[in-house]
mmCIF file of C-alpha atoms in Angstrom:
data_model
loop_
_atom_site.group_PDB
_atom_site.id
_atom_site.type_symbol
_atom_site.label_atom_id
_atom_site.label_comp_id
_atom_site.label_asym_id
_atom_site.label_seq_id
_atom_site.Cartn_x
_atom_site.Cartn_y
_atom_site.Cartn_z
ATOM 1 C CA MET T 1 91.608 -56.334 -60.632
ATOM 2 C CA SER T 2 94.602 -54.282 -60.760
ATOM 3 C CA ASN T 3 95.454 -50.915 -61.320
ATOM 4 C CA GLU T 4 99.001 -49.654 -60.825
ATOM 5 C CA SER T 5 98.523 -47.566 -64.118
ATOM 6 C CA ILE T 6 99.134 -43.692 -64.274
ATOM 7 C CA GLY T 7 95.947 -42.186 -64.859
ATOM 8 C CA GLY T 8 92.824 -44.251 -66.002
ATOM 9 C CA GLU T 9 90.512 -43.030 -63.203
ATOM 10 C CA SER T 10 87.294 -44.188 -63.687
ATOM 11 C CA THR T 11 84.559 -41.605 -64.274
ATOM 12 C CA PHE T 12 80.713 -41.534 -63.127
ATOM 13 C CA VAL T 13 78.399 -38.925 -64.430
ATOM 14 C CA ASP T 14 74.687 -38.935 -62.925
ATOM 15 C CA GLY T 15 72.622 -38.886 -66.343
ATOM 16 C CA LEU T 16 69.273 -38.498 -64.585
ATOM 17 C CA LYS T 17 70.341 -35.319 -62.899
ATOM 18 C CA VAL T 18 71.456 -33.950 -65.705
ATOM 19 C CA LEU T 19 68.393 -34.869 -67.566
ATOM 20 C CA GLU T 20 66.588 -33.337 -64.849
ATOM 21 C CA GLY T 21 68.291 -30.402 -65.430
ATOM 22 C CA LEU T 22 67.835 -29.997 -68.866
ATOM 23 C CA ARG T 23 63.967 -30.672 -68.582
ATOM 24 C CA GLU T 24 63.596 -27.905 -66.423
ATOM 25 C CA GLU T 25 65.779 -25.211 -68.415
ATOM 26 C CA GLN T 26 65.542 -26.157 -71.898
ATOM 27 C CA PRO T 27 62.330 -28.305 -72.124
ATOM 28 C CA GLU T 28 62.186 -27.988 -75.896
ATOM 29 C CA TYR T 29 65.694 -29.876 -76.163
ATOM 30 C CA PHE T 30 64.725 -32.371 -73.893
ATOM 31 C CA ARG T 31 61.611 -33.127 -75.884
ATOM 32 C CA LEU T 32 63.250 -33.697 -79.050
ATOM 33 C CA LEU T 33 65.945 -35.804 -77.152
ATOM 34 C CA ALA T 34 62.928 -37.804 -75.922
ATOM 35 C CA GLU T 35 60.974 -38.120 -78.838
ATOM 36 C CA TYR T 36 63.262 -38.879 -81.820
ATOM 37 C CA ALA T 37 65.022 -41.965 -82.211
ATOM 38 C CA ILE T 38 68.553 -42.029 -83.641
ATOM 39 C CA PRO T 39 70.767 -44.598 -85.022
ATOM 40 C CA PHE T 40 73.425 -46.576 -82.751
ATOM 41 C CA ARG T 41 75.451 -49.172 -84.325
ATOM 42 C CA PHE T 42 78.483 -51.266 -83.128
ATOM 43 C CA HIS T 43 80.293 -53.973 -85.452
ATOM 44 C CA ASP T 44 83.200 -55.905 -85.527
ATOM 45 C CA THR T 45 84.134 -59.024 -86.917
ATOM 46 C CA ALA T 46 81.622 -60.835 -84.823
ATOM 47 C CA HIS T 47 79.116 -58.022 -84.527
ATOM 48 C CA ASP T 48 76.772 -55.982 -86.265
ATOM 49 C CA ILE T 49 74.613 -54.546 -83.654
ATOM 50 C CA ARG T 50 72.021 -51.515 -85.168
ATOM 51 C CA GLU T 51 69.652 -50.233 -82.952
ATOM 52 C CA HIS T 52 67.444 -46.824 -83.097
ATOM 53 C CA HIS T 53 66.130 -45.268 -79.808
ATOM 54 C CA PRO T 54 65.661 -41.911 -77.899
ATOM 55 C CA VAL T 55 68.448 -40.558 -75.919
ATOM 56 C CA ILE T 56 65.915 -40.144 -73.149
ATOM 57 C CA ASN T 57 63.673 -42.868 -72.294
ATOM 58 C CA LEU T 58 60.521 -42.112 -70.353
ATOM 59 C CA ASP T 59 57.487 -44.394 -68.705
ATOM 60 C CA ASN T 60 54.063 -43.420 -69.702
ATOM 61 C CA PHE T 61 54.124 -40.918 -66.803
ATOM 62 C CA GLY T 62 56.784 -38.996 -68.228
ATOM 63 C CA ASN T 63 59.231 -40.318 -65.488
ATOM 64 C CA ILE T 64 62.716 -40.821 -67.113
ATOM 65 C CA VAL T 65 63.679 -44.355 -67.319
ATOM 66 C CA GLU T 66 67.119 -44.469 -68.489
ATOM 67 C CA ILE T 67 69.686 -42.153 -70.863
ATOM 68 C CA LYS T 68 71.335 -43.829 -73.529
ATOM 69 C CA TYR T 69 74.079 -42.065 -74.827
ATOM 70 C CA ASN T 70 77.400 -43.264 -75.917
ATOM 71 C CA ALA T 71 78.897 -40.834 -78.575
ATOM 72 C CA HIS T 72 81.313 -43.655 -79.546
ATOM 73 C CA LEU T 73 78.079 -45.714 -80.718
ATOM 74 C CA ALA T 74 76.024 -43.229 -82.336
ATOM 75 C CA ASP T 75 75.681 -43.374 -85.849
ATOM 76 C CA VAL T 76 74.746 -40.785 -88.376
ATOM 77 C CA PHE T 77 71.584 -39.084 -87.510
ATOM 78 C CA ASP T 78 68.749 -39.843 -89.902
ATOM 79 C CA LEU T 79 66.238 -37.595 -88.792
ATOM 80 C CA PRO T 80 63.549 -35.314 -90.424
ATOM 81 C CA SER T 81 64.820 -32.142 -92.410
ATOM 82 C CA ASP T 82 62.979 -29.782 -90.190
ATOM 83 C CA VAL T 83 64.168 -31.513 -86.626
ATOM 84 C CA MET T 84 67.771 -31.743 -87.864
ATOM 85 C CA TYR T 85 68.975 -28.672 -86.690
ATOM 86 C CA ASP T 86 67.296 -28.164 -83.613
ATOM 87 C CA TYR T 87 68.311 -31.736 -82.759
ATOM 88 C CA TYR T 88 71.691 -31.132 -83.168
ATOM 89 C CA LEU T 89 71.721 -28.429 -80.790
ATOM 90 C CA ALA T 90 69.629 -30.391 -78.004
ATOM 91 C CA TYR T 91 72.614 -33.188 -78.251
ATOM 92 C CA ARG T 92 75.518 -30.732 -78.170
ATOM 93 C CA GLU T 93 73.893 -29.107 -74.894
ATOM 94 C CA LEU T 94 73.556 -32.462 -73.598
ATOM 95 C CA MET T 95 77.179 -33.253 -74.323
ATOM 96 C CA ALA T 96 78.129 -30.342 -72.563
ATOM 97 C CA ARG T 97 76.121 -30.687 -69.538
ATOM 98 C CA LEU T 98 77.784 -34.418 -69.084
ATOM 99 C CA LYS T 99 81.041 -32.799 -68.915
ATOM 100 C CA ASP T 100 80.207 -30.413 -66.411
ATOM 101 C CA SER T 101 81.939 -31.312 -63.398
ATOM 102 C CA ARG T 102 78.871 -30.698 -61.066
ATOM 103 C CA TYR T 103 77.649 -34.064 -62.308
ATOM 104 C CA LYS T 104 81.151 -36.082 -62.343
ATOM 105 C CA ILE T 105 83.213 -38.134 -59.684
ATOM 106 C CA GLU T 106 86.350 -39.662 -60.447
ATOM 107 C CA LEU T 107 87.960 -42.247 -58.615
ATOM 108 C CA LYS T 108 91.105 -44.493 -59.340
ATOM 109 C CA LEU T 109 90.157 -48.150 -57.963
ATOM 110 C CA ALA T 110 92.531 -49.994 -56.407
ATOM 111 C CA ALA T 111 92.847 -53.795 -56.836
ATOM 112 C CA GLY T 112 89.945 -55.544 -54.986
ATOM 113 C CA GLN T 113 87.704 -52.259 -54.829
ATOM 114 C CA MET T 114 84.335 -52.535 -57.061
ATOM 115 C CA VAL T 115 81.830 -49.846 -57.915
ATOM 116 C CA VAL T 116 78.051 -50.601 -58.328
ATOM 117 C CA PHE T 117 75.794 -48.276 -59.953
ATOM 118 C CA ASP T 118 72.484 -48.155 -62.124
ATOM 119 C CA ASN T 119 73.911 -48.388 -65.819
ATOM 120 C CA ARG T 120 70.708 -46.602 -66.973
ATOM 121 C CA ARG T 121 71.224 -43.604 -64.817
ATOM 122 C CA VAL T 122 75.070 -43.072 -64.553
ATOM 123 C CA LEU T 123 77.041 -42.938 -67.585
ATOM 124 C CA HIS T 124 80.777 -44.222 -66.978
ATOM 125 C CA GLY T 125 83.989 -44.325 -68.640
ATOM 126 C CA ARG T 126 87.572 -43.566 -67.863
ATOM 127 C CA ASN T 127 90.635 -40.923 -68.108
ATOM 128 C CA ALA T 128 93.271 -41.557 -70.328
ATOM 129 C CA PHE T 129 96.042 -43.971 -68.828
ATOM 130 C CA ASP T 130 99.777 -44.844 -69.981
ATOM 131 C CA GLU T 131 99.580 -48.124 -71.003
ATOM 132 C CA ASN T 132 103.339 -48.751 -70.880
ATOM 133 C CA VAL T 133 103.254 -48.158 -66.811
ATOM 134 C CA GLY T 134 102.028 -50.636 -64.545
ATOM 135 C CA GLU T 135 98.972 -53.114 -65.098
ATOM 136 C CA ARG T 136 95.429 -51.951 -65.362
ATOM 137 C CA ARG T 137 92.989 -55.026 -65.517
ATOM 138 C CA LEU T 138 88.853 -54.239 -64.616
ATOM 139 C CA LYS T 139 86.245 -56.611 -64.755
ATOM 140 C CA GLY T 140 82.648 -55.395 -65.440
ATOM 141 C CA CYS T 141 79.382 -57.345 -64.647
ATOM 142 C CA TYR T 142 75.900 -56.570 -65.632
ATOM 143 C CA VAL T 143 72.752 -57.578 -64.092
ATOM 144 C CA ASP T 144 69.531 -57.234 -66.068
ATOM 145 C CA ARG T 145 67.313 -54.876 -64.472
ATOM 146 C CA SER T 146 64.103 -56.929 -64.728
ATOM 147 C CA GLU T 147 65.796 -59.845 -62.771
ATOM 148 C CA PHE T 148 67.294 -57.564 -60.240
ATOM 149 C CA LYS T 149 63.662 -56.891 -59.423
ATOM 150 C CA SER T 150 62.120 -60.320 -59.573
ATOM 151 C CA ARG T 151 65.160 -61.378 -57.132
ATOM 152 C CA LEU T 152 64.584 -58.553 -54.565
ATOM 153 C CA ARG T 153 60.220 -59.525 -54.921
ATOM 154 C CA THR T 154 61.238 -63.132 -54.427
ATOM 155 C CA LEU T 155 63.585 -62.257 -51.425
ATOM 156 C CA LYS T 156 61.110 -60.053 -49.831
ATOM 157 C CA LYS T 157 58.382 -62.913 -49.853
ATOM 158 C CA GLN T 158 61.151 -65.540 -48.365
ATOM 159 C CA LEU T 159 62.101 -63.154 -45.655
ATOM 160 C CA ALA T 160 58.506 -61.728 -44.630
#
């Protein structure tokens, strides 16, 4: 909506590409992140959301469905002791890959611009900005994947 601040570039990381590389180069790390669920938590005065899920979600055929990664919401890992050390190594490797510039795009959105991306594949964030210089106001909109696919199928029938 407005973005006159200094800094504050939007960042996007291709999580699917990162995970494909991890599976190829570090298959044991990939397996740990796909097999073991870890706790995530968000809480404030109105919410107390607690979920356990793997960082990598696979379908029944082993295809990557989504990456669930948010270092700010990850809670204390509660994994079996015989897995904990190797899991931390795998998680640390994933974190390093997510910061790799080969998978990252940065852009400063101007007023009136928008970005559309798959929130289950692409991780998004922003660079630091000076909140005392210029206005920065963005608006997010999320569409449920099943509703999106449903709409595509119904439009296909209508337009066929």
